[in-house]
Amino acid sequence: MSDKTRSRPDTRDVEPRGAARDQTGATGAAADPSGGEAAGELSGRSASLWADAWRELRHDKIFLVAAAVVTVFVVMAAFPVVFTRTNPRSCDLSRSLGRPSSENWFGYDLLGCDYYAQVVHGARVSIVIGILVTVIAVAIALVLGSLSGYYGGITDSIIARFTDVVFGLPFILGAIVILTVFENRGLFQVTLVLAVLGWTTMTRLMRSSVISVRDSDYVLAARALGTSDFRILTRHILPNAIAPVVVYATIYVGIVIAAEATLSFLGVGLQLPAISWGLMISDAQYRIAEAPHLLLFPGMFLSLTVLSFILMGDALRDALDPKLR
Amino acid sequence: MPATEMLPSSTPTTKRRPDHEGPLLEVEDLAVEFRTRDGVVHAVDGVSYHVDAGETLAILGESGSGKSVGAQAVMGLIDSPPGHITRGSIRYRGKDLLGLDEGARQRVRGRDIAMVFQDALSSLNPVFTVGDQIAEMYRVHEGASRADARRRAIDMMDRVHIPAATSRFDDYPHQFSGGMRQRIMIAMALSLGPDVLIADEPTTALDVTVQAQIMDLLAELQRESTMALVLITHDLGVVADVADRIAVMYAGRIVEHGPVIELYERPAHPYTQGLIDSIPRMDDDREELVPIAGAPPNLMKVPSGCSFHPRCPIARDECATDEPPLYAVWSGRESACHFWEEVVSSHD
Amino acid sequence: MTEPLVQVRGLVKHYPLTRGIVFKKQVGTVRAVDGVDFDLASGETLGLVGESGCGKSTVAKLVLRLEEATEGQVFFEGEDIHDMPHGRLRELRRQIQIVLQDPYSSLNPRMTVGDIVAEPFAVHRSVAPRESWRRRVQDLLERVGLDPDHVNRYPHQFSGGQRQRIGIARALALDPQVLVCDEAVSALDVSVQAQVINLLRQLQSDLGLAYLFIAHDLSVVRHISDRVAVMYLGKIVEVGERSDVFREPGHPYTQALLSAVPSPDPRKAGENDRIVLEGDVPSPADPPSGCHFRTRCWKATERCAAEEPALEVRAAGHPDACHFSEIRHVVR
């Protein structure tokens, strides 16, 4: 071969033809309006999807703030002693409903327990349930979504119909009905019920994502090599199909945390003496006039956590798919 | 605007008389860049060309040469950001389009200069019938009545040889074949009787037998109306068949320009020579093709001097440092190669 | 003459057209491939040309059994690929490989070039011990004209032509005897296309590969093929030695197809007696009776509607499927 080429940066995508739109909004030719992942090599960096996303996220202020908040709450859940050395269960009735002061910013609850310690320790339940439920739901979604999307046919029909049936159950209402059956409701029961009801959206997402990857040429090439289904799924399909699920899972942690609080607030979630933001808000509702701080602090922490996860998910989605913006 | 424009006429042969000196459409020193997060893409970098009534100018280039972006700039279709026209002028009948406001620009688009794209399926709106989409041109731009617009749209569909135009008026784009959809795109582009039609790879997505039909149609329509045609393509075969003049683009610049026969027979730029040598031909049983080494450059990092020098078989040291101007080879022929004389004499 | 390496006999692929989601009802049949026969000898190139929708890419998938055939056989060294257990098929995949059209979607964007080219070894573990993979991958990259030190790069860091070379390296890894090239150079720019065509020819003479070269670009097919088969609506309408089919085509469709190719020579532009076909290719869900081409053919008679022409040697001296076959010179 005389025409041996030196490796040269990618150029073919550079012409941003997608930049053109005529009056009817039609694009001239199929092209990438972002101007191209072109020239990834220029700076010599490895630019896989995730590396690209990370490069983007590092400069995304909203993401950085949200991630910092999430980190704070995760640390709070894992090691509450970092934030308070006070035992949330050491109470003194004489301090009942004590207002926030310069000494104790969060005040005291009805039983005179340190409210700051209570709120800090409440993070654990929320974060644990949020992450646990999401992990279980993602696991179910990966398996069912991949099988359903990859094999199609009868496998798909069965899984997809079953998913639709579960999807049809209203999330909160379904959880209330099922949880009412349990005498004792702890972390385990609440997690289980939320996971059982909560895997459907991600499964459907995974399925459609797998279908869009399944017919790509590199999967065809892999099949032509005699690659096993398992290898095709794990090496070719999952890495290319998982991004939307990861995005949704991040947001979903926030949704689950809110759901747990809702259930506890309604009295069908966790039970006393567990410490949970939902329970605290539930208790606070009767004393909103005399002790508004009882509602304010757990409510604030809850909203902040949920919001942070959702913002993180949004930023992740934008970073993974710049075309959406 | 002269009144002829407003007449409900399907024969735009009675166009305005030229009311100015010089070419119909003249692009001068046009530069377009796209500012992306990875850097600045110099898509078009100092391009000049002109086209006259009744003439076909082909702009030939490979992907990434800037040929399409240049046309989009003429049409005012560059999205900004990320696109920016950094210098140059685009004069239509002597009037610089870049100086116009968006409203005036809109009136030029479609009425004076129209465009046909490669992908007719995505250029047509799938939820409206094709007839409606053509008729809308008359309703929006000329305020024609519904019945009048419909009649003229059917006339237009006839002119692009869509069989049974009246009955197909109410069909949706997906009910047409690729070739028929491209005809509809052409009908839409020509509906207002433009003086200049820019066709951006109009046949690339089509089968070869259909390609021939579409090119014949464009030639026929051009003969009828003395319209100027700017044909953007990567296909040397298509160009040879229909063009009067060719401008060859490489890395955002025109590297060679001239009448089609001369340019094919005596290319004056090594890139043009390389392109001609690298295509397999129907009338030739050469065993080995002679490709151009390497790949086109990254437009964020165009090589210094002559941008073709890393791939050029006759490059010297100065090619890496001195950017060649467009040398006048002889009348109507230009080449952006320091050693064009060498290239031309190699044909003797 | 020795037995051809690949023999395709009576190959048919019909796709059912269904309506409804839960209760599917078949409302029609798309006859993508409708009875195709051809042979491919060791070391030769058979060009398969036709316009979009003629079924040529489906033939590629059937030859590799990436799709199940509705009817017919594909013999490789006498063994029917469509009638063998999956274990045997997996072994046979080493012998027939494919190069796909789109250099952008045919490589997994999440894998490095080294992993992509080594995947055949990972799938067929008996071929090479793991320690040798890296060296073999580098040899392959070098063979296709890429820098062997680029094994750790990702596909997007390469240009279109280079990616196509990576796809070729992957296909060559298992040392196949047959390479199916499905529009393998169609997506490339002309200057780069020529490089890849030359590479394919070089590889063929070095390795003795047989190519089934599927393309819509007639000049490319003419350049690379020893023999050429022309497809229209799921059937082969003409087949023969390259020079016979191009110089003395007997079937009107072949003549129209050849005459439609614009010549990159402006002096010849005017003198071309181009046959411009009327209308469009009919839908493969509802092909015309008799000869599929008759609806666009200027020679069609009642006989063409009633009687399907067989692919056999007629006036042109090589097989074509036209009742009124006659040689017409269209390429100058």
mmCIF file of C-alpha atoms in Angstrom, chain A:
data_model
loop_
_atom_site.group_PDB
_atom_site.id
_atom_site.type_symbol
_atom_site.label_atom_id
_atom_site.label_comp_id
_atom_site.label_asym_id
_atom_site.label_seq_id
_atom_site.Cartn_x
_atom_site.Cartn_y
_atom_site.Cartn_z
ATOM 1 C CA MET A 1 0.000 0.000 0.000
ATOM 2 C CA SER A 2 1.421 3.267 -1.026
ATOM 3 C CA ASP A 3 -1.394 5.350 0.358
ATOM 4 C CA LYS A 4 -0.789 4.531 3.948
ATOM 5 C CA THR A 5 -2.352 7.354 5.845
ATOM 6 C CA ARG A 6 -1.172 8.939 9.001
ATOM 7 C CA SER A 7 -3.839 9.184 11.596
ATOM 8 C CA ARG A 8 -5.413 12.523 11.176
ATOM 9 C CA PRO A 9 -8.026 14.186 13.301
ATOM 10 C CA ASP A 10 -11.570 13.510 12.369
ATOM 11 C CA THR A 11 -12.882 16.032 9.938
ATOM 12 C CA ARG A 12 -15.878 14.696 8.170
ATOM 13 C CA ASP A 13 -18.350 15.952 10.697
ATOM 14 C CA VAL A 14 -17.040 19.415 10.793
ATOM 15 C CA GLU A 15 -19.277 20.895 8.174
ATOM 16 C CA PRO A 16 -22.204 21.897 10.316
ATOM 17 C CA ARG A 17 -24.846 21.459 7.710
ATOM 18 C CA GLY A 18 -27.479 21.137 10.355
ATOM 19 C CA ALA A 19 -27.004 24.813 10.937
ATOM 20 C CA ALA A 20 -29.252 25.445 8.016
ATOM 21 C CA ARG A 21 -32.950 25.674 8.341
ATOM 22 C CA ASP A 22 -35.329 27.002 5.791
ATOM 23 C CA GLN A 23 -38.486 28.836 6.583
ATOM 24 C CA THR A 24 -40.495 25.702 7.088
ATOM 25 C CA GLY A 25 -38.050 24.596 9.694
ATOM 26 C CA ALA A 26 -36.684 21.765 7.627
ATOM 27 C CA THR A 27 -33.056 20.938 7.841
ATOM 28 C CA GLY A 28 -30.928 20.718 4.784
ATOM 29 C CA ALA A 29 -29.270 17.447 5.460
ATOM 30 C CA ALA A 30 -28.987 15.050 8.308
ATOM 31 C CA ALA A 31 -26.310 16.561 10.431
ATOM 32 C CA ASP A 32 -25.310 17.250 13.906
ATOM 33 C CA PRO A 33 -26.314 20.772 14.888
ATOM 34 C CA SER A 34 -23.801 20.862 17.663
ATOM 35 C CA GLY A 35 -21.191 21.270 14.991
ATOM 36 C CA GLY A 36 -19.865 17.870 15.654
ATOM 37 C CA GLU A 37 -18.136 15.739 18.156
ATOM 38 C CA ALA A 38 -15.583 16.444 15.508
ATOM 39 C CA ALA A 39 -11.973 16.556 16.243
ATOM 40 C CA GLY A 40 -12.097 14.893 19.582
ATOM 41 C CA GLU A 41 -8.513 13.979 19.166
ATOM 42 C CA LEU A 42 -7.237 17.488 18.813
ATOM 43 C CA SER A 43 -6.308 17.942 22.393
ATOM 44 C CA GLY A 44 -5.328 14.338 22.706
ATOM 45 C CA ARG A 45 -7.997 13.633 25.290
ATOM 46 C CA SER A 46 -10.010 10.502 25.332
ATOM 47 C CA ALA A 47 -13.498 11.613 24.537
ATOM 48 C CA SER A 48 -15.887 8.808 25.170
ATOM 49 C CA LEU A 49 -19.465 9.739 25.955
ATOM 50 C CA TRP A 50 -18.888 9.781 29.690
ATOM 51 C CA ALA A 51 -15.600 11.614 29.480
ATOM 52 C CA ASP A 52 -17.280 14.209 27.283
ATOM 53 C CA ALA A 53 -20.174 14.481 29.691
ATOM 54 C CA TRP A 54 -17.831 14.914 32.607
ATOM 55 C CA ARG A 55 -15.909 17.643 30.828
ATOM 56 C CA GLU A 56 -19.218 19.412 30.316
ATOM 57 C CA LEU A 57 -20.434 18.853 33.874
ATOM 58 C CA ARG A 58 -17.259 20.181 35.421
ATOM 59 C CA HIS A 59 -18.182 23.598 34.131
ATOM 60 C CA ASP A 60 -21.877 23.361 34.916
ATOM 61 C CA LYS A 61 -22.484 25.464 38.017
ATOM 62 C CA ILE A 62 -25.926 24.068 38.702
ATOM 63 C CA PHE A 63 -24.603 20.547 38.572
ATOM 64 C CA LEU A 64 -21.696 21.361 40.847
ATOM 65 C CA VAL A 65 -23.937 22.951 43.471
ATOM 66 C CA ALA A 66 -26.460 20.097 43.269
ATOM 67 C CA ALA A 67 -23.735 17.504 43.515
ATOM 68 C CA ALA A 68 -22.226 19.281 46.519
ATOM 69 C CA VAL A 69 -25.599 19.324 48.266
ATOM 70 C CA VAL A 70 -26.152 15.651 47.503
ATOM 71 C CA THR A 71 -22.699 14.839 48.822
ATOM 72 C CA VAL A 72 -23.451 16.696 52.039
ATOM 73 C CA PHE A 73 -26.674 14.725 52.510
ATOM 74 C CA VAL A 74 -25.049 11.402 51.696
ATOM 75 C CA VAL A 75 -22.339 12.090 54.273
ATOM 76 C CA MET A 76 -25.063 13.146 56.683
ATOM 77 C CA ALA A 77 -26.835 9.851 56.121
ATOM 78 C CA ALA A 78 -23.733 7.749 56.472
ATOM 79 C CA PHE A 79 -22.004 9.601 59.276
ATOM 80 C CA PRO A 80 -24.417 11.826 61.167
ATOM 81 C CA VAL A 81 -21.782 12.347 63.870
ATOM 82 C CA VAL A 82 -19.900 14.578 61.463
ATOM 83 C CA PHE A 83 -22.735 17.079 61.796
ATOM 84 C CA THR A 84 -23.902 16.579 65.358
ATOM 85 C CA ARG A 85 -22.701 14.808 68.451
ATOM 86 C CA THR A 86 -26.046 15.221 70.162
ATOM 87 C CA ASN A 87 -28.153 12.099 70.458
ATOM 88 C CA PRO A 88 -31.499 12.820 68.798
ATOM 89 C CA ARG A 89 -33.188 10.640 71.373
ATOM 90 C CA SER A 90 -31.864 12.404 74.447
ATOM 91 C CA CYS A 91 -34.754 14.685 75.172
ATOM 92 C CA ASP A 92 -35.697 17.059 77.932
ATOM 93 C CA LEU A 93 -39.373 17.875 78.251
ATOM 94 C CA SER A 94 -38.574 21.219 79.796
ATOM 95 C CA ARG A 95 -37.336 22.370 76.390
ATOM 96 C CA SER A 96 -40.550 21.297 74.635
ATOM 97 C CA LEU A 97 -41.189 23.264 71.454
ATOM 98 C CA GLY A 98 -38.241 25.518 72.163
ATOM 99 C CA ARG A 99 -37.869 28.102 69.399
ATOM 100 C CA PRO A 100 -34.666 28.351 67.334
ATOM 101 C CA SER A 101 -32.095 30.511 69.054
ATOM 102 C CA SER A 102 -28.544 31.579 68.488
ATOM 103 C CA GLU A 103 -27.425 28.633 70.616
ATOM 104 C CA ASN A 104 -29.661 26.110 68.977
ATOM 105 C CA TRP A 105 -30.526 27.168 65.460
ATOM 106 C CA PHE A 106 -33.147 24.498 64.887
ATOM 107 C CA GLY A 107 -34.920 24.626 68.264
ATOM 108 C CA TYR A 108 -36.567 21.653 70.011
ATOM 109 C CA ASP A 109 -39.537 19.416 69.254
ATOM 110 C CA LEU A 110 -42.593 18.564 71.381
ATOM 111 C CA LEU A 111 -40.657 16.113 73.536
ATOM 112 C CA GLY A 112 -37.812 18.576 73.934
ATOM 113 C CA CYS A 113 -35.418 16.637 71.697
ATOM 114 C CA ASP A 114 -32.695 18.507 69.842
ATOM 115 C CA TYR A 115 -34.318 19.240 66.468
ATOM 116 C CA TYR A 116 -31.059 19.755 64.616
ATOM 117 C CA ALA A 117 -29.918 16.274 65.620
ATOM 118 C CA GLN A 118 -33.307 14.928 64.586
ATOM 119 C CA VAL A 119 -33.192 16.500 61.134
ATOM 120 C CA VAL A 120 -29.620 15.344 60.595
ATOM 121 C CA HIS A 121 -30.450 11.782 61.564
ATOM 122 C CA GLY A 122 -33.572 11.917 59.373
ATOM 123 C CA ALA A 123 -31.370 12.103 56.278
ATOM 124 C CA ARG A 124 -30.380 8.477 56.619
ATOM 125 C CA VAL A 125 -33.833 7.007 55.992
ATOM 126 C CA SER A 126 -34.468 9.251 53.036
ATOM 127 C CA ILE A 127 -31.152 8.645 51.337
ATOM 128 C CA VAL A 128 -31.127 4.909 52.045
ATOM 129 C CA ILE A 129 -34.637 4.364 50.741
ATOM 130 C CA GLY A 130 -34.039 6.649 47.784
ATOM 131 C CA ILE A 131 -30.877 4.882 46.697
ATOM 132 C CA LEU A 132 -31.995 1.364 47.562
ATOM 133 C CA VAL A 133 -35.279 1.622 45.693
ATOM 134 C CA THR A 134 -33.517 3.156 42.696
ATOM 135 C CA VAL A 135 -30.842 0.452 42.638
ATOM 136 C CA ILE A 136 -33.461 -2.294 42.722
ATOM 137 C CA ALA A 137 -35.549 -0.567 40.060
ATOM 138 C CA VAL A 138 -32.514 -0.043 37.817
ATOM 139 C CA ALA A 139 -31.547 -3.692 38.211
ATOM 140 C CA ILE A 140 -35.015 -4.842 37.219
ATOM 141 C CA ALA A 141 -35.084 -2.350 34.352
ATOM 142 C CA LEU A 142 -31.713 -3.449 32.999
ATOM 143 C CA VAL A 143 -32.685 -7.097 32.937
ATOM 144 C CA LEU A 144 -36.272 -6.825 31.743
ATOM 145 C CA GLY A 145 -35.670 -3.866 29.445
ATOM 146 C CA SER A 146 -32.699 -5.541 27.756
ATOM 147 C CA LEU A 147 -34.455 -8.867 27.281
ATOM 148 C CA SER A 148 -37.598 -7.226 26.036
ATOM 149 C CA GLY A 149 -35.843 -4.829 23.687
ATOM 150 C CA TYR A 150 -33.211 -7.211 22.371
ATOM 151 C CA TYR A 151 -35.245 -10.330 21.773
ATOM 152 C CA GLY A 152 -38.526 -8.729 20.789
ATOM 153 C CA GLY A 153 -41.302 -11.073 19.728
ATOM 154 C CA ILE A 154 -43.054 -13.092 22.369
ATOM 155 C CA THR A 155 -40.519 -12.229 25.115
ATOM 156 C CA ASP A 156 -41.147 -8.590 24.461
ATOM 157 C CA SER A 157 -44.917 -9.001 24.349
ATOM 158 C CA ILE A 158 -45.001 -10.725 27.745
ATOM 159 C CA ILE A 159 -42.609 -8.353 29.477
ATOM 160 C CA ALA A 160 -44.070 -5.235 27.902
ATOM 161 C CA ARG A 161 -47.656 -6.170 28.778
ATOM 162 C CA PHE A 162 -46.676 -7.057 32.353
ATOM 163 C CA THR A 163 -44.844 -3.747 32.641
ATOM 164 C CA ASP A 164 -47.885 -1.920 31.342
ATOM 165 C CA VAL A 165 -50.116 -3.589 33.940
ATOM 166 C CA VAL A 166 -47.838 -2.557 36.819
ATOM 167 C CA PHE A 167 -47.372 0.860 35.247
ATOM 168 C CA GLY A 168 -51.125 1.263 35.366
ATOM 169 C CA LEU A 169 -51.158 1.119 39.170
ATOM 170 C CA PRO A 170 -51.000 4.640 40.577
ATOM 171 C CA PHE A 171 -47.696 4.979 42.387
ATOM 172 C CA ILE A 172 -48.752 6.648 45.646
ATOM 173 C CA LEU A 173 -52.239 5.165 45.800
ATOM 174 C CA GLY A 174 -50.864 1.674 45.141
ATOM 175 C CA ALA A 175 -48.247 2.140 47.837
ATOM 176 C CA ILE A 176 -50.873 3.310 50.346
ATOM 177 C CA VAL A 177 -53.064 0.304 49.634
ATOM 178 C CA ILE A 178 -50.254 -2.224 49.922
ATOM 179 C CA LEU A 179 -48.590 -0.626 52.948
ATOM 180 C CA THR A 180 -51.834 -0.490 54.879
ATOM 181 C CA VAL A 181 -51.782 -4.279 54.842
ATOM 182 C CA PHE A 182 -48.543 -4.391 56.829
ATOM 183 C CA GLU A 183 -48.754 -4.240 60.622
ATOM 184 C CA ASN A 184 -45.198 -3.127 61.090
ATOM 185 C CA ARG A 185 -43.771 -0.835 58.514
ATOM 186 C CA GLY A 186 -40.058 -0.287 58.583
ATOM 187 C CA LEU A 187 -37.369 0.575 56.100
ATOM 188 C CA PHE A 188 -37.632 -2.875 54.526
ATOM 189 C CA GLN A 189 -41.357 -2.802 53.854
ATOM 190 C CA VAL A 190 -41.367 0.731 52.466
ATOM 191 C CA THR A 191 -38.391 0.013 50.202
ATOM 192 C CA LEU A 192 -39.986 -3.169 48.949
ATOM 193 C CA VAL A 193 -43.301 -1.552 48.104
ATOM 194 C CA LEU A 194 -41.728 1.438 46.375
ATOM 195 C CA ALA A 195 -39.418 -0.820 44.384
ATOM 196 C CA VAL A 196 -42.240 -3.134 43.347
ATOM 197 C CA LEU A 197 -44.258 -0.211 42.031
ATOM 198 C CA GLY A 198 -41.414 1.897 40.738
ATOM 199 C CA TRP A 199 -39.455 -0.084 38.148
ATOM 200 C CA THR A 200 -41.802 0.298 35.214
ATOM 201 C CA THR A 201 -40.828 3.676 33.779
ATOM 202 C CA MET A 202 -37.166 2.762 33.733
ATOM 203 C CA THR A 203 -37.907 -0.600 32.143
ATOM 204 C CA ARG A 204 -39.827 1.054 29.355
ATOM 205 C CA LEU A 205 -37.015 3.568 28.942
ATOM 206 C CA MET A 206 -34.426 0.799 28.829
ATOM 207 C CA ARG A 207 -36.465 -1.170 26.340
ATOM 208 C CA SER A 208 -36.778 1.663 23.854
ATOM 209 C CA SER A 209 -33.146 2.574 24.305
ATOM 210 C CA VAL A 210 -32.083 -1.027 23.624
ATOM 211 C CA ILE A 211 -34.278 -1.160 20.542
ATOM 212 C CA SER A 212 -32.617 1.934 19.122
ATOM 213 C CA VAL A 213 -29.171 0.402 19.635
ATOM 214 C CA ARG A 214 -30.115 -3.136 18.646
ATOM 215 C CA ASP A 215 -30.329 -2.397 14.951
ATOM 216 C CA SER A 216 -27.073 -0.491 14.712
ATOM 217 C CA ASP A 217 -24.434 -1.744 12.365
ATOM 218 C CA TYR A 218 -21.915 -2.622 15.044
ATOM 219 C CA VAL A 219 -24.387 -5.058 16.556
ATOM 220 C CA LEU A 220 -24.885 -6.554 13.107
ATOM 221 C CA ALA A 221 -21.124 -6.824 12.689
ATOM 222 C CA ALA A 222 -20.855 -8.524 16.085
ATOM 223 C CA ARG A 223 -23.539 -11.018 15.118
ATOM 224 C CA ALA A 224 -21.683 -11.730 11.888
ATOM 225 C CA LEU A 225 -18.666 -12.658 14.009
ATOM 226 C CA GLY A 226 -20.735 -15.247 15.841
ATOM 227 C CA THR A 227 -20.803 -13.256 19.084
ATOM 228 C CA SER A 228 -23.069 -14.705 21.773
ATOM 229 C CA ASP A 229 -26.204 -12.843 22.797
ATOM 230 C CA PHE A 230 -24.829 -12.312 26.273
ATOM 231 C CA ARG A 231 -21.679 -10.705 24.955
ATOM 232 C CA ILE A 232 -23.606 -8.567 22.494
ATOM 233 C CA LEU A 233 -25.854 -7.366 25.303
ATOM 234 C CA THR A 234 -23.091 -6.619 27.768
ATOM 235 C CA ARG A 235 -20.404 -5.321 25.425
ATOM 236 C CA HIS A 236 -22.354 -3.585 22.726
ATOM 237 C CA ILE A 237 -25.889 -2.836 23.763
ATOM 238 C CA LEU A 238 -25.772 -1.958 27.462
ATOM 239 C CA PRO A 239 -22.899 0.537 27.288
ATOM 240 C CA ASN A 240 -24.649 2.348 24.459
ATOM 241 C CA ALA A 241 -28.177 2.128 25.801
ATOM 242 C CA ILE A 242 -27.734 2.875 29.465
ATOM 243 C CA ALA A 243 -27.325 6.665 29.385
ATOM 244 C CA PRO A 244 -31.033 7.601 29.499
ATOM 245 C CA VAL A 245 -31.589 5.152 32.346
ATOM 246 C CA VAL A 246 -28.744 6.662 34.333
ATOM 247 C CA VAL A 247 -30.221 10.112 33.837
ATOM 248 C CA TYR A 248 -33.658 9.007 34.904
ATOM 249 C CA ALA A 249 -32.309 7.042 37.869
ATOM 250 C CA THR A 250 -30.650 10.166 39.217
ATOM 251 C CA ILE A 251 -33.909 12.050 39.054
ATOM 252 C CA TYR A 252 -35.714 9.019 40.405
ATOM 253 C CA VAL A 253 -33.766 9.065 43.679
ATOM 254 C CA GLY A 254 -35.373 12.429 44.340
ATOM 255 C CA ILE A 255 -38.816 11.147 43.393
ATOM 256 C CA VAL A 256 -38.493 8.175 45.755
ATOM 257 C CA ILE A 257 -37.344 10.355 48.616
ATOM 258 C CA ALA A 258 -40.377 12.572 48.121
ATOM 259 C CA ALA A 259 -42.619 9.502 47.917
ATOM 260 C CA GLU A 260 -41.261 8.066 51.149
ATOM 261 C CA ALA A 261 -41.881 11.383 52.895
ATOM 262 C CA THR A 262 -45.382 11.515 51.477
ATOM 263 C CA LEU A 263 -46.186 8.017 52.687
ATOM 264 C CA SER A 264 -44.744 8.659 56.137
ATOM 265 C CA PHE A 265 -46.635 11.934 56.312
ATOM 266 C CA LEU A 266 -49.854 10.117 55.449
ATOM 267 C CA GLY A 267 -49.176 7.630 58.207
ATOM 268 C CA VAL A 268 -48.654 4.591 56.011
ATOM 269 C CA GLY A 269 -44.887 4.822 55.701
ATOM 270 C CA LEU A 270 -42.381 4.536 58.472
ATOM 271 C CA GLN A 271 -43.645 4.437 62.026
ATOM 272 C CA LEU A 272 -42.383 6.069 65.211
ATOM 273 C CA PRO A 273 -39.886 5.837 66.749
ATOM 274 C CA ALA A 274 -38.116 5.908 63.393
ATOM 275 C CA ILE A 275 -36.654 9.285 62.547
ATOM 276 C CA SER A 276 -37.747 10.497 59.115
ATOM 277 C CA TRP A 277 -38.396 13.871 57.551
ATOM 278 C CA GLY A 278 -41.825 12.706 56.477
ATOM 279 C CA LEU A 279 -42.755 11.784 60.048
ATOM 280 C CA MET A 280 -41.392 15.060 61.348
ATOM 281 C CA ILE A 281 -43.447 17.028 58.845
ATOM 282 C CA SER A 282 -46.469 14.938 59.756
ATOM 283 C CA ASP A 283 -45.997 15.736 63.452
ATOM 284 C CA ALA A 284 -45.386 19.379 62.750
ATOM 285 C CA GLN A 285 -48.622 19.974 60.859
ATOM 286 C CA TYR A 286 -50.706 20.216 64.048
ATOM 287 C CA ARG A 287 -48.462 22.837 65.596
ATOM 288 C CA ILE A 288 -47.766 24.978 62.616
ATOM 289 C CA ALA A 289 -48.808 28.161 64.380
ATOM 290 C CA GLU A 290 -46.976 27.723 67.643
ATOM 291 C CA ALA A 291 -43.866 25.978 66.287
ATOM 292 C CA PRO A 292 -43.389 26.672 62.562
ATOM 293 C CA HIS A 293 -39.751 25.651 62.774
ATOM 294 C CA LEU A 294 -40.845 22.016 63.183
ATOM 295 C CA LEU A 295 -42.206 22.150 59.649
ATOM 296 C CA LEU A 296 -39.612 24.485 58.207
ATOM 297 C CA PHE A 297 -36.415 22.532 58.794
ATOM 298 C CA PRO A 298 -37.353 18.990 57.698
ATOM 299 C CA GLY A 299 -39.342 20.506 54.844
ATOM 300 C CA MET A 300 -36.354 22.519 53.752
ATOM 301 C CA PHE A 301 -33.963 19.567 53.930
ATOM 302 C CA LEU A 302 -36.412 17.365 52.054
ATOM 303 C CA SER A 303 -36.985 19.864 49.268
ATOM 304 C CA LEU A 304 -33.291 20.582 48.987
ATOM 305 C CA THR A 305 -32.439 16.882 48.644
ATOM 306 C CA VAL A 306 -35.160 16.173 46.105
ATOM 307 C CA LEU A 307 -34.339 19.284 44.104
ATOM 308 C CA SER A 308 -30.633 18.471 44.072
ATOM 309 C CA PHE A 309 -31.169 15.003 42.640
ATOM 310 C CA ILE A 310 -33.514 16.328 39.990
ATOM 311 C CA LEU A 311 -31.138 19.116 38.992
ATOM 312 C CA MET A 312 -28.276 16.640 38.851
ATOM 313 C CA GLY A 313 -30.290 14.415 36.559
ATOM 314 C CA ASP A 314 -31.193 17.340 34.319
ATOM 315 C CA ALA A 315 -27.591 18.455 34.051
ATOM 316 C CA LEU A 316 -26.511 14.901 33.316
ATOM 317 C CA ARG A 317 -29.038 14.597 30.538
ATOM 318 C CA ASP A 318 -27.878 17.817 28.958
ATOM 319 C CA ALA A 319 -24.275 16.738 29.198
ATOM 320 C CA LEU A 320 -24.953 13.327 27.689
ATOM 321 C CA ASP A 321 -27.009 14.655 24.847
ATOM 322 C CA PRO A 322 -26.038 18.171 23.842
ATOM 323 C CA LYS A 323 -28.602 18.074 21.047
ATOM 324 C CA LEU A 324 -31.448 18.317 23.529
ATOM 325 C CA ARG A 325 -30.619 21.834 24.527
#
